[in-house]
Amino acid sequence: MVIPLVLAALTFGVATPVEVGAVEPETGVPAERVAKLARGVNLSHWYWSPVNGAKGFANTAWFTKDDAAALKTLGITHVRLPIDPAQFFTNKLGGRLHPSNIKKLDATLDMLKDAGLAVVVDLHALGTTVEAEYEKKLKDPTQKYTQDREKAFVKDWETLAEHLSSRSPDSLFLELLNEPIFDEDAKRWEAIQLKLANAVRAKAPSHTLILTGNDWGSIHGLKLITPIADKNVIYTFHFYEPYTFTHQSATWGSANWKFLKDIPYPCDAEIIKAVLPGIKDDSARGEAKWYGGQNWNAAKIEDRVKAAAEWSKANATVVWCGEFGVYRGAPEKYRTAWLADFRAALDKNKIGWCMWDWGGTFGMINGEPGKREIDAGTAKALGFTTAPK
């Protein structure tokens, strides 16, 4: 059982849905929609990179109506649903939806709607077998295979948008691509994103689109793009800085991460000294020492978030943080301290947020299906509270 959101707000100072991300009318996004993106969590490893591989794809036991109800009771207003395009588009030339998988998606969207949760449908190509199709082969517009892939990408989104267009635009958002990686060619990604946005808008005239910048959807990438003319758009960024802390002990990505342990937050050059002898790899130890010299704390995080807020204000747009989190290999007291500081910075700048993730290695929950509980420390860091057990 959890204490209702009103009490959570009084206890931890969480802004109400109307306050978080409240916008001026000229942005073009209805304020009530922005409010629905106030506080969220990513439902990863379900329709994308599923637990237990292919057998886990869209498994109805992975996330149930009881899980959805628990999130709603906690005070979560929306979920982000990453989907693997390889599981939904059946024609390499674009434009055909996989019939059984789109049926599963429809059932999930119905369940989430019934629970009172808004949904961001996120085309999440990163890390899948189609990454080369959706990103690498889109980079050189002079090549025929790039031109063909781009046309297919647009057609895929047209077909999906048309299918989803009958659902209420007040509770369903369309995110065109997760974390674009176009090296230094931000303008190339902008050109593709504009084509996608125009195509999706033609099929879903009332739905709010979610766009992002190059460079893994970072704040840096966001600041490099020019907002499109369409005003019914929200811009997203992701935040995991500093990776030395947030990804410590992870076995993928940087070669150093798996050697990093007990990395503290907040940190400075003096604090890190106690940790260095326990890091046996020279390169990883050097990275940890460097991290200590960066002086990461609440003020530094707030400065980063403020940059996104200032971009939003300067461009009369709405911004939303679609991903942030700390791998659960980090010491829990430091993990929750980082989450609390980052969430507080977002709330202070009236930016809605969606934590990564619900049931994965950055997770909000503990336990197996049927025995799950929302982690009390994570909930408190996010501004919620759970009742005594």
mmCIF file of C-alpha atoms in Angstrom:
data_model
loop_
_atom_site.group_PDB
_atom_site.id
_atom_site.type_symbol
_atom_site.label_atom_id
_atom_site.label_comp_id
_atom_site.label_asym_id
_atom_site.label_seq_id
_atom_site.Cartn_x
_atom_site.Cartn_y
_atom_site.Cartn_z
ATOM 1 C CA MET A 1 0.000 0.000 0.000
ATOM 2 C CA VAL A 2 1.184 3.541 -0.663
ATOM 3 C CA ILE A 3 0.213 6.878 0.774
ATOM 4 C CA PRO A 4 -1.845 8.927 -1.717
ATOM 5 C CA LEU A 5 -0.067 11.467 -3.893
ATOM 6 C CA VAL A 6 -1.486 14.461 -1.999
ATOM 7 C CA LEU A 7 0.297 13.354 1.175
ATOM 8 C CA ALA A 8 3.443 12.552 -0.798
ATOM 9 C CA ALA A 9 3.438 16.092 -2.152
ATOM 10 C CA LEU A 10 3.077 17.558 1.318
ATOM 11 C CA THR A 11 5.824 15.342 2.715
ATOM 12 C CA PHE A 12 8.452 15.712 0.021
ATOM 13 C CA GLY A 13 7.514 18.931 -1.752
ATOM 14 C CA VAL A 14 6.572 17.412 -5.112
ATOM 15 C CA ALA A 15 4.889 19.886 -7.440
ATOM 16 C CA THR A 16 1.362 19.043 -8.478
ATOM 17 C CA PRO A 17 0.717 17.866 -12.054
ATOM 18 C CA VAL A 18 -0.575 21.312 -13.029
ATOM 19 C CA GLU A 19 2.569 23.003 -11.733
ATOM 20 C CA VAL A 20 5.130 20.602 -13.177
ATOM 21 C CA GLY A 21 5.785 21.678 -16.732
ATOM 22 C CA ALA A 22 2.950 24.228 -16.817
ATOM 23 C CA VAL A 23 3.296 26.165 -20.063
ATOM 24 C CA GLU A 24 2.136 29.311 -21.754
ATOM 25 C CA PRO A 25 -0.577 28.842 -24.413
ATOM 26 C CA GLU A 26 1.677 29.930 -27.301
ATOM 27 C CA THR A 27 3.681 26.733 -27.075
ATOM 28 C CA GLY A 28 0.840 24.929 -28.800
ATOM 29 C CA VAL A 29 0.718 21.981 -26.394
ATOM 30 C CA PRO A 30 -2.375 21.893 -24.161
ATOM 31 C CA ALA A 31 -1.340 22.398 -20.532
ATOM 32 C CA GLU A 32 -3.366 19.380 -19.429
ATOM 33 C CA ARG A 33 -1.295 17.173 -21.713
ATOM 34 C CA VAL A 34 1.950 18.565 -20.371
ATOM 35 C CA ALA A 35 0.685 17.865 -16.858
ATOM 36 C CA LYS A 36 0.253 14.202 -17.759
ATOM 37 C CA LEU A 37 3.991 14.032 -18.412
ATOM 38 C CA ALA A 38 4.784 15.274 -14.909
ATOM 39 C CA ARG A 39 6.088 12.030 -13.379
ATOM 40 C CA GLY A 40 6.704 8.781 -15.210
ATOM 41 C CA VAL A 41 8.662 5.578 -15.534
ATOM 42 C CA ASN A 42 9.961 3.643 -18.534
ATOM 43 C CA LEU A 43 8.496 0.179 -19.101
ATOM 44 C CA SER A 44 11.659 -1.176 -20.678
ATOM 45 C CA HIS A 45 12.493 -4.833 -21.333
ATOM 46 C CA TRP A 46 8.946 -5.645 -22.370
ATOM 47 C CA TYR A 47 8.338 -4.534 -25.945
ATOM 48 C CA TRP A 48 12.037 -3.786 -26.341
ATOM 49 C CA SER A 49 15.022 -5.950 -25.297
ATOM 50 C CA PRO A 50 12.690 -8.207 -23.293
ATOM 51 C CA VAL A 51 13.713 -10.159 -20.234
ATOM 52 C CA ASN A 52 14.152 -13.837 -21.249
ATOM 53 C CA GLY A 53 14.699 -12.870 -24.886
ATOM 54 C CA ALA A 54 12.077 -13.473 -27.537
ATOM 55 C CA LYS A 55 9.923 -15.468 -25.102
ATOM 56 C CA GLY A 56 9.579 -12.382 -22.953
ATOM 57 C CA PHE A 57 8.353 -10.073 -25.717
ATOM 58 C CA ALA A 58 4.990 -8.554 -24.727
ATOM 59 C CA ASN A 59 4.666 -11.143 -21.956
ATOM 60 C CA THR A 60 1.488 -10.251 -20.080
ATOM 61 C CA ALA A 61 3.021 -11.471 -16.811
ATOM 62 C CA TRP A 62 5.862 -8.966 -17.022
ATOM 63 C CA PHE A 63 3.635 -5.959 -16.372
ATOM 64 C CA THR A 64 0.039 -6.416 -15.242
ATOM 65 C CA LYS A 65 -2.988 -4.276 -14.477
ATOM 66 C CA ASP A 66 -2.063 -4.580 -10.793
ATOM 67 C CA ASP A 67 1.381 -3.164 -11.561
ATOM 68 C CA ALA A 68 -0.242 -0.311 -13.479
ATOM 69 C CA ALA A 69 -2.599 0.369 -10.576
ATOM 70 C CA ALA A 70 0.341 0.470 -8.150
ATOM 71 C CA LEU A 71 2.084 3.090 -10.284
ATOM 72 C CA LYS A 72 -1.062 5.190 -10.498
ATOM 73 C CA THR A 73 -1.567 4.990 -6.738
ATOM 74 C CA LEU A 74 2.038 6.007 -6.159
ATOM 75 C CA GLY A 75 1.463 9.170 -8.180
ATOM 76 C CA ILE A 76 2.944 8.229 -11.544
ATOM 77 C CA THR A 77 1.088 10.087 -14.294
ATOM 78 C CA HIS A 78 2.500 8.379 -17.379
ATOM 79 C CA VAL A 79 4.687 5.596 -18.695
ATOM 80 C CA ARG A 80 7.071 5.538 -21.622
ATOM 81 C CA LEU A 81 6.767 2.347 -23.657
ATOM 82 C CA PRO A 82 9.892 1.595 -25.724
ATOM 83 C CA ILE A 83 9.040 -0.616 -28.700
ATOM 84 C CA ASP A 84 11.413 -2.548 -30.946
ATOM 85 C CA PRO A 85 10.686 -1.624 -34.590
ATOM 86 C CA ALA A 86 11.906 -5.056 -35.701
ATOM 87 C CA GLN A 87 8.868 -6.537 -33.953
ATOM 88 C CA PHE A 88 6.317 -4.253 -35.575
ATOM 89 C CA PHE A 89 7.298 -3.550 -39.169
ATOM 90 C CA THR A 90 7.216 -6.619 -41.404
ATOM 91 C CA ASN A 91 8.255 -5.194 -44.767
ATOM 92 C CA LYS A 92 11.800 -3.917 -45.339
ATOM 93 C CA LEU A 93 10.360 -1.331 -47.716
ATOM 94 C CA GLY A 94 8.159 -0.013 -44.929
ATOM 95 C CA GLY A 95 4.479 0.302 -44.257
ATOM 96 C CA ARG A 96 3.267 -3.074 -42.963
ATOM 97 C CA LEU A 97 2.524 -3.760 -39.306
ATOM 98 C CA HIS A 98 3.042 -7.177 -37.749
ATOM 99 C CA PRO A 99 -0.597 -8.229 -37.113
ATOM 100 C CA SER A 100 -0.209 -10.198 -33.883
ATOM 101 C CA ASN A 101 2.277 -7.830 -32.280
ATOM 102 C CA ILE A 102 0.235 -4.722 -33.020
ATOM 103 C CA LYS A 103 -2.726 -6.519 -31.452
ATOM 104 C CA LYS A 104 -0.638 -7.086 -28.304
ATOM 105 C CA LEU A 105 0.335 -3.425 -28.282
ATOM 106 C CA ASP A 106 -3.296 -2.380 -28.574
ATOM 107 C CA ALA A 107 -4.208 -4.551 -25.584
ATOM 108 C CA THR A 108 -1.402 -3.006 -23.538
ATOM 109 C CA LEU A 109 -2.444 0.535 -24.446
ATOM 110 C CA ASP A 110 -6.018 -0.294 -23.435
ATOM 111 C CA MET A 111 -4.814 -1.645 -20.079
ATOM 112 C CA LEU A 112 -2.710 1.430 -19.377
ATOM 113 C CA LYS A 113 -5.570 3.741 -20.351
ATOM 114 C CA ASP A 114 -7.898 1.876 -18.006
ATOM 115 C CA ALA A 115 -5.362 2.417 -15.221
ATOM 116 C CA GLY A 116 -5.433 6.168 -15.881
ATOM 117 C CA LEU A 117 -1.863 6.372 -17.167
ATOM 118 C CA ALA A 118 -0.849 8.391 -20.203
ATOM 119 C CA VAL A 119 1.553 6.617 -22.577
ATOM 120 C CA VAL A 120 4.519 7.710 -24.672
ATOM 121 C CA VAL A 121 5.020 5.215 -27.504
ATOM 122 C CA ASP A 122 8.742 5.378 -28.189
ATOM 123 C CA LEU A 123 10.367 3.885 -31.287
ATOM 124 C CA HIS A 124 13.416 2.437 -29.569
ATOM 125 C CA ALA A 125 15.853 1.242 -32.223
ATOM 126 C CA LEU A 126 18.956 1.448 -30.053
ATOM 127 C CA GLY A 127 20.476 -1.920 -29.243
ATOM 128 C CA THR A 128 18.281 -3.980 -31.555
ATOM 129 C CA THR A 129 19.043 -5.865 -34.747
ATOM 130 C CA VAL A 130 17.584 -2.985 -36.754
ATOM 131 C CA GLU A 131 19.880 -0.319 -35.321
ATOM 132 C CA ALA A 132 21.904 -0.449 -38.519
ATOM 133 C CA GLU A 133 18.724 0.014 -40.526
ATOM 134 C CA TYR A 134 17.294 2.865 -38.491
ATOM 135 C CA GLU A 135 20.445 4.802 -37.764
ATOM 136 C CA LYS A 136 23.684 3.768 -39.422
ATOM 137 C CA LYS A 137 22.158 3.430 -42.884
ATOM 138 C CA LEU A 138 20.457 6.807 -42.560
ATOM 139 C CA LYS A 139 23.656 8.791 -42.262
ATOM 140 C CA ASP A 140 24.781 9.236 -45.874
ATOM 141 C CA PRO A 141 22.027 10.822 -48.009
ATOM 142 C CA THR A 142 24.095 10.355 -51.187
ATOM 143 C CA GLN A 143 23.707 6.573 -51.037
ATOM 144 C CA LYS A 144 20.695 4.828 -52.544
ATOM 145 C CA TYR A 145 20.360 2.432 -49.610
ATOM 146 C CA THR A 146 20.119 5.488 -47.330
ATOM 147 C CA GLN A 147 17.417 7.034 -49.492
ATOM 148 C CA ASP A 148 15.473 3.759 -49.518
ATOM 149 C CA ARG A 149 15.843 3.300 -45.758
ATOM 150 C CA GLU A 150 14.731 6.850 -45.084
ATOM 151 C CA LYS A 151 11.609 6.381 -47.195
ATOM 152 C CA ALA A 152 10.857 3.116 -45.405
ATOM 153 C CA PHE A 153 11.358 4.756 -42.008
ATOM 154 C CA VAL A 154 8.871 7.475 -42.894
ATOM 155 C CA LYS A 155 6.412 4.919 -44.235
ATOM 156 C CA ASP A 156 6.725 2.826 -41.084
ATOM 157 C CA TRP A 157 5.832 5.788 -38.912
ATOM 158 C CA GLU A 158 2.978 6.812 -41.205
ATOM 159 C CA THR A 159 1.467 3.356 -40.842
ATOM 160 C CA LEU A 160 1.923 3.206 -37.076
ATOM 161 C CA ALA A 161 0.635 6.749 -36.588
ATOM 162 C CA GLU A 162 -2.462 6.026 -38.653
ATOM 163 C CA HIS A 163 -3.119 2.915 -36.585
ATOM 164 C CA LEU A 164 -2.751 4.835 -33.299
ATOM 165 C CA SER A 165 -4.572 7.981 -34.440
ATOM 166 C CA SER A 166 -7.966 6.796 -33.211
ATOM 167 C CA ARG A 167 -6.707 6.856 -29.617
ATOM 168 C CA SER A 168 -7.182 9.991 -27.551
ATOM 169 C CA PRO A 169 -4.421 12.517 -28.205
ATOM 170 C CA ASP A 170 -4.805 13.699 -24.626
ATOM 171 C CA SER A 171 -3.230 10.514 -23.255
ATOM 172 C CA LEU A 172 -1.058 9.117 -26.075
ATOM 173 C CA PHE A 173 2.182 10.738 -27.214
ATOM 174 C CA LEU A 174 4.307 9.709 -30.202
ATOM 175 C CA GLU A 175 8.097 9.750 -29.797
ATOM 176 C CA LEU A 176 9.738 9.391 -33.187
ATOM 177 C CA LEU A 177 13.131 7.881 -32.284
ATOM 178 C CA ASN A 178 15.062 7.144 -29.127
ATOM 179 C CA GLU A 179 18.556 8.628 -28.760
ATOM 180 C CA PRO A 180 19.616 9.454 -32.329
ATOM 181 C CA ILE A 181 23.317 8.875 -32.966
ATOM 182 C CA PHE A 182 24.429 10.763 -36.057
ATOM 183 C CA ASP A 183 27.975 11.501 -34.929
ATOM 184 C CA GLU A 184 28.646 15.179 -35.567
ATOM 185 C CA ASP A 185 25.985 15.550 -38.253
ATOM 186 C CA ALA A 186 23.165 17.043 -36.197
ATOM 187 C CA LYS A 187 21.656 18.677 -39.285
ATOM 188 C CA ARG A 188 21.273 15.296 -40.975
ATOM 189 C CA TRP A 189 19.183 14.088 -38.054
ATOM 190 C CA GLU A 190 17.156 17.315 -38.084
ATOM 191 C CA ALA A 191 16.290 16.786 -41.742
ATOM 192 C CA ILE A 192 15.109 13.227 -41.121
ATOM 193 C CA GLN A 193 13.182 14.205 -38.011
ATOM 194 C CA LEU A 194 11.361 16.950 -39.884
ATOM 195 C CA LYS A 195 10.270 14.489 -42.585
ATOM 196 C CA LEU A 196 9.092 12.066 -39.919
ATOM 197 C CA ALA A 197 7.198 14.769 -38.044
ATOM 198 C CA ASN A 198 5.413 15.993 -41.160
ATOM 199 C CA ALA A 199 4.472 12.452 -42.158
ATOM 200 C CA VAL A 200 3.189 11.534 -38.700
ATOM 201 C CA ARG A 201 1.296 14.805 -38.387
ATOM 202 C CA ALA A 202 -0.573 14.040 -41.603
ATOM 203 C CA LYS A 203 -1.807 10.746 -40.119
ATOM 204 C CA ALA A 204 -2.268 11.882 -36.511
ATOM 205 C CA PRO A 205 -3.288 15.543 -36.778
ATOM 206 C CA SER A 206 -4.082 16.076 -33.096
ATOM 207 C CA HIS A 207 -1.482 14.017 -31.258
ATOM 208 C CA THR A 208 1.493 15.634 -29.542
ATOM 209 C CA LEU A 209 4.794 14.557 -31.064
ATOM 210 C CA ILE A 210 7.979 14.133 -29.066
ATOM 211 C CA LEU A 211 11.211 15.119 -30.810
ATOM 212 C CA THR A 212 14.821 15.140 -29.707
ATOM 213 C CA GLY A 213 18.313 16.236 -30.606
ATOM 214 C CA ASN A 214 21.314 14.294 -31.859
ATOM 215 C CA ASP A 215 24.077 12.981 -29.580
ATOM 216 C CA TRP A 216 22.066 10.282 -27.787
ATOM 217 C CA GLY A 217 19.244 12.701 -27.068
ATOM 218 C CA SER A 218 21.434 14.674 -24.668
ATOM 219 C CA ILE A 219 20.979 18.260 -23.512
ATOM 220 C CA HIS A 220 23.938 19.105 -25.753
ATOM 221 C CA GLY A 221 22.125 17.604 -28.739
ATOM 222 C CA LEU A 222 18.912 19.383 -27.823
ATOM 223 C CA LYS A 223 20.651 22.761 -27.823
ATOM 224 C CA LEU A 224 21.921 22.177 -31.376
ATOM 225 C CA ILE A 225 18.523 21.760 -33.017
ATOM 226 C CA THR A 226 16.051 24.335 -34.255
ATOM 227 C CA PRO A 227 12.427 23.700 -33.227
ATOM 228 C CA ILE A 228 10.140 22.865 -36.130
ATOM 229 C CA ALA A 229 7.170 25.004 -37.140
ATOM 230 C CA ASP A 230 4.674 22.510 -35.716
ATOM 231 C CA LYS A 231 3.805 23.798 -32.231
ATOM 232 C CA ASN A 232 2.080 20.656 -30.946
ATOM 233 C CA VAL A 233 5.478 19.209 -30.101
ATOM 234 C CA ILE A 234 7.400 18.404 -26.928
ATOM 235 C CA TYR A 235 11.197 18.124 -26.967
ATOM 236 C CA THR A 236 12.933 15.491 -24.891
ATOM 237 C CA PHE A 237 16.386 14.968 -23.453
ATOM 238 C CA HIS A 238 18.038 12.130 -21.502
ATOM 239 C CA PHE A 239 20.410 12.533 -18.583
ATOM 240 C CA TYR A 240 22.840 10.065 -16.998
ATOM 241 C CA GLU A 241 25.718 12.368 -16.130
ATOM 242 C CA PRO A 242 28.270 11.566 -14.911
ATOM 243 C CA TYR A 243 28.441 8.049 -16.382
ATOM 244 C CA THR A 244 31.384 7.192 -14.136
ATOM 245 C CA PHE A 245 28.910 7.288 -11.272
ATOM 246 C CA THR A 246 25.578 6.327 -12.860
ATOM 247 C CA HIS A 247 26.914 3.293 -14.761
ATOM 248 C CA GLN A 248 29.428 1.924 -12.249
ATOM 249 C CA SER A 249 29.608 -1.906 -12.241
ATOM 250 C CA ALA A 250 27.694 -2.194 -15.530
ATOM 251 C CA THR A 251 29.031 -4.966 -17.774
ATOM 252 C CA TRP A 252 28.210 -3.281 -21.082
ATOM 253 C CA GLY A 253 29.315 0.009 -22.633
ATOM 254 C CA SER A 254 32.606 1.485 -21.462
ATOM 255 C CA ALA A 255 35.352 -1.020 -20.658
ATOM 256 C CA ASN A 256 35.981 0.791 -17.368
ATOM 257 C CA TRP A 257 32.475 0.531 -15.940
ATOM 258 C CA LYS A 258 32.732 -3.073 -14.781
ATOM 259 C CA PHE A 259 35.746 -2.202 -12.617
ATOM 260 C CA LEU A 260 34.173 0.820 -10.966
ATOM 261 C CA LYS A 261 32.637 0.223 -7.551
ATOM 262 C CA ASP A 262 31.704 2.189 -4.445
ATOM 263 C CA ILE A 263 31.853 5.436 -6.435
ATOM 264 C CA PRO A 264 30.214 8.070 -4.222
ATOM 265 C CA TYR A 265 27.858 10.934 -4.956
ATOM 266 C CA PRO A 266 28.216 13.802 -4.239
ATOM 267 C CA CYS A 267 31.955 13.720 -4.699
ATOM 268 C CA ASP A 268 35.088 15.811 -4.847
ATOM 269 C CA ALA A 269 38.827 15.200 -5.139
ATOM 270 C CA GLU A 270 39.181 14.535 -1.419
ATOM 271 C CA ILE A 271 36.217 12.163 -1.074
ATOM 272 C CA ILE A 272 37.300 9.974 -3.985
ATOM 273 C CA LYS A 273 40.688 9.230 -2.399
ATOM 274 C CA ALA A 274 39.193 6.617 -0.071
ATOM 275 C CA VAL A 275 37.729 4.707 -3.022
ATOM 276 C CA LEU A 276 40.711 4.589 -5.368
ATOM 277 C CA PRO A 277 42.671 1.737 -3.714
ATOM 278 C CA GLY A 278 39.701 -0.611 -4.180
ATOM 279 C CA ILE A 279 39.653 -0.144 -7.969
ATOM 280 C CA LYS A 280 42.112 -2.673 -9.380
ATOM 281 C CA ASP A 281 42.124 -1.592 -13.034
ATOM 282 C CA ASP A 282 44.490 1.294 -13.806
ATOM 283 C CA SER A 283 42.307 2.905 -16.440
ATOM 284 C CA ALA A 284 39.186 2.682 -14.297
ATOM 285 C CA ARG A 285 41.078 4.064 -11.310
ATOM 286 C CA GLY A 286 42.218 6.994 -13.435
ATOM 287 C CA GLU A 287 38.650 7.649 -14.516
ATOM 288 C CA ALA A 288 37.443 7.569 -10.915
ATOM 289 C CA LYS A 289 40.140 10.070 -9.914
ATOM 290 C CA TRP A 290 39.085 12.311 -12.798
ATOM 291 C CA TYR A 291 35.457 12.033 -11.674
ATOM 292 C CA GLY A 292 36.415 13.179 -8.185
ATOM 293 C CA GLY A 293 37.908 16.314 -9.625
ATOM 294 C CA GLN A 294 34.654 17.225 -11.408
ATOM 295 C CA ASN A 295 32.859 18.060 -8.130
ATOM 296 C CA TRP A 296 29.481 16.569 -8.933
ATOM 297 C CA ASN A 297 26.779 17.682 -6.542
ATOM 298 C CA ALA A 298 23.231 19.054 -6.514
ATOM 299 C CA ALA A 299 24.315 22.488 -7.741
ATOM 300 C CA LYS A 300 26.156 21.065 -10.743
ATOM 301 C CA ILE A 301 23.182 18.904 -11.675
ATOM 302 C CA GLU A 302 20.878 21.888 -11.367
ATOM 303 C CA ASP A 303 23.108 23.884 -13.725
ATOM 304 C CA ARG A 304 22.800 21.135 -16.341
ATOM 305 C CA VAL A 305 19.016 21.015 -16.026
ATOM 306 C CA LYS A 306 18.793 24.802 -16.106
ATOM 307 C CA ALA A 307 20.432 24.755 -19.553
ATOM 308 C CA ALA A 308 17.546 22.650 -20.891
ATOM 309 C CA ALA A 309 15.000 24.924 -19.213
ATOM 310 C CA GLU A 310 16.620 28.019 -20.712
ATOM 311 C CA TRP A 311 16.565 26.440 -24.189
ATOM 312 C CA SER A 312 12.880 25.684 -23.693
ATOM 313 C CA LYS A 313 12.102 29.247 -22.659
ATOM 314 C CA ALA A 314 14.156 30.801 -25.454
ATOM 315 C CA ASN A 315 12.348 28.705 -28.054
ATOM 316 C CA ALA A 316 8.843 28.828 -26.516
ATOM 317 C CA THR A 317 8.747 25.046 -26.350
ATOM 318 C CA VAL A 318 8.011 22.360 -23.786
ATOM 319 C CA VAL A 319 10.842 20.060 -22.689
ATOM 320 C CA TRP A 320 10.501 16.705 -20.929
ATOM 321 C CA CYS A 321 13.194 14.423 -19.540
ATOM 322 C CA GLY A 322 12.369 11.042 -21.056
ATOM 323 C CA GLU A 323 15.155 9.082 -19.349
ATOM 324 C CA PHE A 324 17.383 9.369 -16.306
ATOM 325 C CA GLY A 325 18.602 6.922 -13.721
ATOM 326 C CA VAL A 326 21.393 5.126 -11.900
ATOM 327 C CA TYR A 327 22.389 1.500 -12.405
ATOM 328 C CA ARG A 328 21.646 -0.513 -9.291
ATOM 329 C CA GLY A 329 25.269 -1.582 -9.067
ATOM 330 C CA ALA A 330 25.895 1.775 -7.383
ATOM 331 C CA PRO A 331 25.747 1.915 -3.578
ATOM 332 C CA GLU A 332 22.102 2.528 -2.733
ATOM 333 C CA LYS A 333 22.624 5.597 -0.542
ATOM 334 C CA TYR A 334 24.506 7.327 -3.342
ATOM 335 C CA ARG A 335 22.080 6.154 -5.998
ATOM 336 C CA THR A 336 19.078 7.609 -4.198
ATOM 337 C CA ALA A 337 20.973 10.823 -3.426
ATOM 338 C CA TRP A 338 21.626 11.363 -7.153
ATOM 339 C CA LEU A 339 18.000 10.535 -8.034
ATOM 340 C CA ALA A 340 16.707 12.939 -5.407
ATOM 341 C CA ASP A 341 18.968 15.785 -6.567
ATOM 342 C CA PHE A 342 18.165 15.301 -10.237
ATOM 343 C CA ARG A 343 14.432 14.974 -9.656
ATOM 344 C CA ALA A 344 14.490 18.102 -7.472
ATOM 345 C CA ALA A 345 16.281 20.042 -10.225
ATOM 346 C CA LEU A 346 13.661 18.982 -12.761
ATOM 347 C CA ASP A 347 10.810 19.920 -10.431
ATOM 348 C CA LYS A 348 12.392 23.288 -9.665
ATOM 349 C CA ASN A 349 12.567 24.029 -13.392
ATOM 350 C CA LYS A 350 9.043 22.674 -13.986
ATOM 351 C CA ILE A 351 10.243 19.925 -16.305
ATOM 352 C CA GLY A 352 8.292 16.681 -16.407
ATOM 353 C CA TRP A 353 10.253 13.458 -16.114
ATOM 354 C CA CYS A 354 10.276 9.725 -16.787
ATOM 355 C CA MET A 355 12.717 7.574 -14.823
ATOM 356 C CA TRP A 356 14.657 4.730 -16.418
ATOM 357 C CA ASP A 357 13.338 2.232 -15.533
ATOM 358 C CA TRP A 358 10.580 0.142 -13.964
ATOM 359 C CA GLY A 359 11.752 -3.465 -13.806
ATOM 360 C CA GLY A 360 15.249 -3.464 -15.284
ATOM 361 C CA THR A 361 18.728 -2.963 -13.876
ATOM 362 C CA PHE A 362 17.993 0.693 -13.057
ATOM 363 C CA GLY A 363 14.672 -0.372 -11.596
ATOM 364 C CA MET A 364 11.996 1.127 -9.425
ATOM 365 C CA ILE A 365 10.758 -2.238 -8.182
ATOM 366 C CA ASN A 366 11.976 -5.218 -6.190
ATOM 367 C CA GLY A 367 10.827 -8.818 -6.495
ATOM 368 C CA GLU A 368 9.551 -11.206 -9.135
ATOM 369 C CA PRO A 369 6.205 -11.080 -10.990
ATOM 370 C CA GLY A 370 3.361 -11.521 -8.536
ATOM 371 C CA LYS A 371 5.562 -10.495 -5.602
ATOM 372 C CA ARG A 372 6.667 -7.047 -6.660
ATOM 373 C CA GLU A 373 7.028 -4.034 -4.431
ATOM 374 C CA ILE A 374 7.996 -0.498 -5.325
ATOM 375 C CA ASP A 375 11.403 0.195 -3.806
ATOM 376 C CA ALA A 376 10.880 2.571 -0.893
ATOM 377 C CA GLY A 377 14.218 4.372 -1.269
ATOM 378 C CA THR A 378 13.661 5.008 -4.961
ATOM 379 C CA ALA A 379 10.112 6.202 -4.348
ATOM 380 C CA LYS A 380 11.270 8.650 -1.690
ATOM 381 C CA ALA A 381 14.044 9.969 -3.942
ATOM 382 C CA LEU A 382 11.439 10.605 -6.632
ATOM 383 C CA GLY A 383 9.349 12.605 -4.184
ATOM 384 C CA PHE A 384 6.870 9.903 -3.229
ATOM 385 C CA THR A 385 6.508 7.924 -0.043
ATOM 386 C CA THR A 386 5.363 4.404 0.783
ATOM 387 C CA ALA A 387 3.374 3.320 3.820
ATOM 388 C CA PRO A 388 5.079 1.351 6.604
ATOM 389 C CA LYS A 389 4.991 -2.414 6.062
#
